[in-house]
Structure formats: structure tokens, C-alpha cells
PDB file of C-alpha atoms in Angstrom:
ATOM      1  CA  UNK A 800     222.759 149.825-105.898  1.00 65.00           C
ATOM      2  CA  UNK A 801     219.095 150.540-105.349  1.00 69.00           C
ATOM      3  CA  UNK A 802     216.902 148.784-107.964  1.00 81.00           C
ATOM      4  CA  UNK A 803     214.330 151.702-108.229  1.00 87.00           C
ATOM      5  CA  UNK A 804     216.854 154.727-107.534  1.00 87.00           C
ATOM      6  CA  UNK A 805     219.832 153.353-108.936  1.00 87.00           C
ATOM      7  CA  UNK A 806     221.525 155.306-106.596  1.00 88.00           C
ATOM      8  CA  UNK A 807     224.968 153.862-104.415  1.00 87.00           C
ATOM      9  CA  UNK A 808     224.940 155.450-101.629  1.00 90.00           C
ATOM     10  CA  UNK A 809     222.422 156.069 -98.558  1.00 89.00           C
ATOM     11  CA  UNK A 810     222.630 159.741 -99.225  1.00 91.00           C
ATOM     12  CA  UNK A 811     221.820 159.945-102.568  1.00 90.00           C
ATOM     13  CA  UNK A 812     218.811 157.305-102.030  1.00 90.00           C
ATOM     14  CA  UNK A 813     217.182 159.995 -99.262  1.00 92.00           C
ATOM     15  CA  UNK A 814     217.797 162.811-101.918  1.00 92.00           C
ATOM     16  CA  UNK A 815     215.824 160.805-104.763  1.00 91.00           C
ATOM     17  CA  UNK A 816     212.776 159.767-102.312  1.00 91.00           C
ATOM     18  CA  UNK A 817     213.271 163.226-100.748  1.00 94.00           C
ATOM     19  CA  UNK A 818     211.907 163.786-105.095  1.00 93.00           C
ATOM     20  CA  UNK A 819     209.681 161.154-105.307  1.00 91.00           C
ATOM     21  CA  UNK A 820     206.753 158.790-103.854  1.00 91.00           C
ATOM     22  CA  UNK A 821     206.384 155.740-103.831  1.00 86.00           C
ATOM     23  CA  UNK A 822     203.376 155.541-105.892  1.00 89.00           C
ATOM     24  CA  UNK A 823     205.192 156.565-108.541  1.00 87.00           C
ATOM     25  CA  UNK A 824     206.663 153.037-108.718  1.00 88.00           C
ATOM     26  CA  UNK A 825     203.853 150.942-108.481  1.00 88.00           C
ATOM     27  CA  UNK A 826     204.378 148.720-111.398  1.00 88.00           C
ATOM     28  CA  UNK A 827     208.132 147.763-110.953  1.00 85.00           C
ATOM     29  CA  UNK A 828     207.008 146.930-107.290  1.00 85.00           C
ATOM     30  CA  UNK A 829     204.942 144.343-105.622  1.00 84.00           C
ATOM     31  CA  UNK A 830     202.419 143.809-102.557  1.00 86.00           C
ATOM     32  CA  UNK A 831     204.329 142.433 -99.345  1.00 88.00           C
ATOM     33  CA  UNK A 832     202.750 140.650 -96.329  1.00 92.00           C
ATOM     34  CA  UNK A 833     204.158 141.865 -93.415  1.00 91.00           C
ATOM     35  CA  UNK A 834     203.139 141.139 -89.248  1.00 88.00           C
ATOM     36  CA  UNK A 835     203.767 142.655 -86.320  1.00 83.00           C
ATOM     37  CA  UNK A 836     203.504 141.767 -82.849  1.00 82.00           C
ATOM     38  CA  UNK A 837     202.552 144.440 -80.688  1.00 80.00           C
ATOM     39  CA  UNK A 838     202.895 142.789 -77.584  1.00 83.00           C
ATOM     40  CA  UNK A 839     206.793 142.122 -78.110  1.00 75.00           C
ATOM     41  CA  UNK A 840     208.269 144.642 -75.887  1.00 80.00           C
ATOM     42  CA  UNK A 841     211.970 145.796 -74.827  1.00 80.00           C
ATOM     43  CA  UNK A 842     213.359 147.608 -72.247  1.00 83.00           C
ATOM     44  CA  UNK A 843     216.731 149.471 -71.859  1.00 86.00           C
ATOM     45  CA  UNK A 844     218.731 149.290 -68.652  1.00 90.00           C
ATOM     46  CA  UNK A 845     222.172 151.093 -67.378  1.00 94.00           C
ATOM     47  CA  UNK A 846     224.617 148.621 -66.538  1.00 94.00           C
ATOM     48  CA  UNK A 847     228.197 149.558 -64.981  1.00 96.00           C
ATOM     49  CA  UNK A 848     230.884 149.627 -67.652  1.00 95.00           C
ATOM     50  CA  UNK A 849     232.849 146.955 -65.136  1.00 97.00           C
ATOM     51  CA  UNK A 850     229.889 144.537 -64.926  1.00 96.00           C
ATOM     52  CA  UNK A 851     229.433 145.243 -69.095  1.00 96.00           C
ATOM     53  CA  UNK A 852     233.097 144.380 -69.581  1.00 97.00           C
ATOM     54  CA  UNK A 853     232.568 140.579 -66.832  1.00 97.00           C
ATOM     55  CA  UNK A 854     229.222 139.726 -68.596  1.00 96.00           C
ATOM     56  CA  UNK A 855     230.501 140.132 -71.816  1.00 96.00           C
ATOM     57  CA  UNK A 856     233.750 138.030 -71.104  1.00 97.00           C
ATOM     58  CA  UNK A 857     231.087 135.589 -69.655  1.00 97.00           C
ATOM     59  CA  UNK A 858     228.905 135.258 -72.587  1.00 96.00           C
ATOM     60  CA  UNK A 859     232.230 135.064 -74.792  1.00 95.00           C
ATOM     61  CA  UNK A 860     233.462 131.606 -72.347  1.00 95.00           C
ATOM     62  CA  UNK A 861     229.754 130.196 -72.816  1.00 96.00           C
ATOM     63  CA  UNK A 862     229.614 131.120 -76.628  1.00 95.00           C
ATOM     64  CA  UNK A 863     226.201 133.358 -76.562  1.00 95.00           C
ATOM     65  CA  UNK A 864     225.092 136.327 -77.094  1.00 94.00           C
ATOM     66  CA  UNK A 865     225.526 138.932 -74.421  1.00 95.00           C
ATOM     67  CA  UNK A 866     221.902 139.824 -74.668  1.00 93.00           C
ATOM     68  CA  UNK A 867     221.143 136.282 -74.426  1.00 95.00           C
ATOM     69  CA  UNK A 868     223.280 135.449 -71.134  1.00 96.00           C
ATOM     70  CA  UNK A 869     222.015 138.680 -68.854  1.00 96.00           C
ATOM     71  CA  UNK A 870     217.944 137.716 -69.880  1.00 94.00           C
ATOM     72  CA  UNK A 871     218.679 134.202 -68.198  1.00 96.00           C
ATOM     73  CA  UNK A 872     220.556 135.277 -65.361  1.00 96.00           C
ATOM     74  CA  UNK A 873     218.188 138.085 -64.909  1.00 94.00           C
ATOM     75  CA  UNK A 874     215.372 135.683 -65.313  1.00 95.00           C
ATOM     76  CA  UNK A 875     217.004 132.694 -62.907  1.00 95.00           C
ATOM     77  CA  UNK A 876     217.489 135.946 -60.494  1.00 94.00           C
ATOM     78  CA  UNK A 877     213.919 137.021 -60.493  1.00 94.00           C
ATOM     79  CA  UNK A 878     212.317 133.670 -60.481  1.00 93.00           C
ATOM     80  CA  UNK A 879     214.659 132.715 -57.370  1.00 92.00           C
ATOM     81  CA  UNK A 880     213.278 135.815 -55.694  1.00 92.00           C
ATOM     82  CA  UNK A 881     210.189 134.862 -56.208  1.00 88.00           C
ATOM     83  CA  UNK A 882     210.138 131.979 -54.574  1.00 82.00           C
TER      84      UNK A 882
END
């Protein structure tokens, strides 16, 4: 349940701030520090559903992320080309 809208579902939560701003609330809520870093940057690529299917089965035998295993082979890939 939302604490301000005391609503339960996602829908009804958009209806009530669809109704209502924020300001309304300011003494049952508090300031928040929050950073961002601007230079953090990510990029989408198209990968075969075949090589999807290996790398994932790959990343499952080394227990990490799938994410995690194609940015170090992509990086030992590049680096090696580099060179």
C-alpha cells in the first residue's frame, strides 16, 4: 500500500497523483539527497537469438550475469584488437 495514497494497486496510485501534487504532501514527506552521474552511459546492441541462447548458457556454467560475461568478452575482444 502507498503510504501517502493508500492506494494497492499501480493504477489506482496514477489516478490519485493524476488528482494531486506533490506539494500537497509536504509535511508527511521529507528532503532526499539524490546523485547522478551523467557520464554513466549504455548502449543497446542486436544479438542473434542463437548466440543469446550460447552466451546465456555460458554465463549460467560461470555463475554471472549475462550482462556481466558479454562486457568482458567484448572488452578482452576489443583490447586484443587493439593491440
Amino acid at each position: 500500500m502507498s503510504s501517502i495514497s493508500r492506494t494497492r494497486t499501480l493504477d489506482e496510485m496514477a489516478e490519485f497523483w493524476d488528482r494531486h501534487d506533490a506539494t500537497d504532501f509536504d509535511a508527511v514527506t521529507h528532503e532526499a539527497d539524490v546523485e547522478f552521474d551523467i557520464t554513466s552511459r549504455r548502449h543497446y546492441i542486436a544479438i542473434d537469438p542463437d548466440v543469446m541462447a550460447r552466451l546465456r548458457e555460458a554465463a549460467f556454467t560461470r555463475g554471472v550475469r549475462v550482462e556481466s560475461l558479454a562486457k568482458l568478452w567484448l572488452q578482452k575482444r576489443v583490447l586484443r584488437q587493439a593491440a
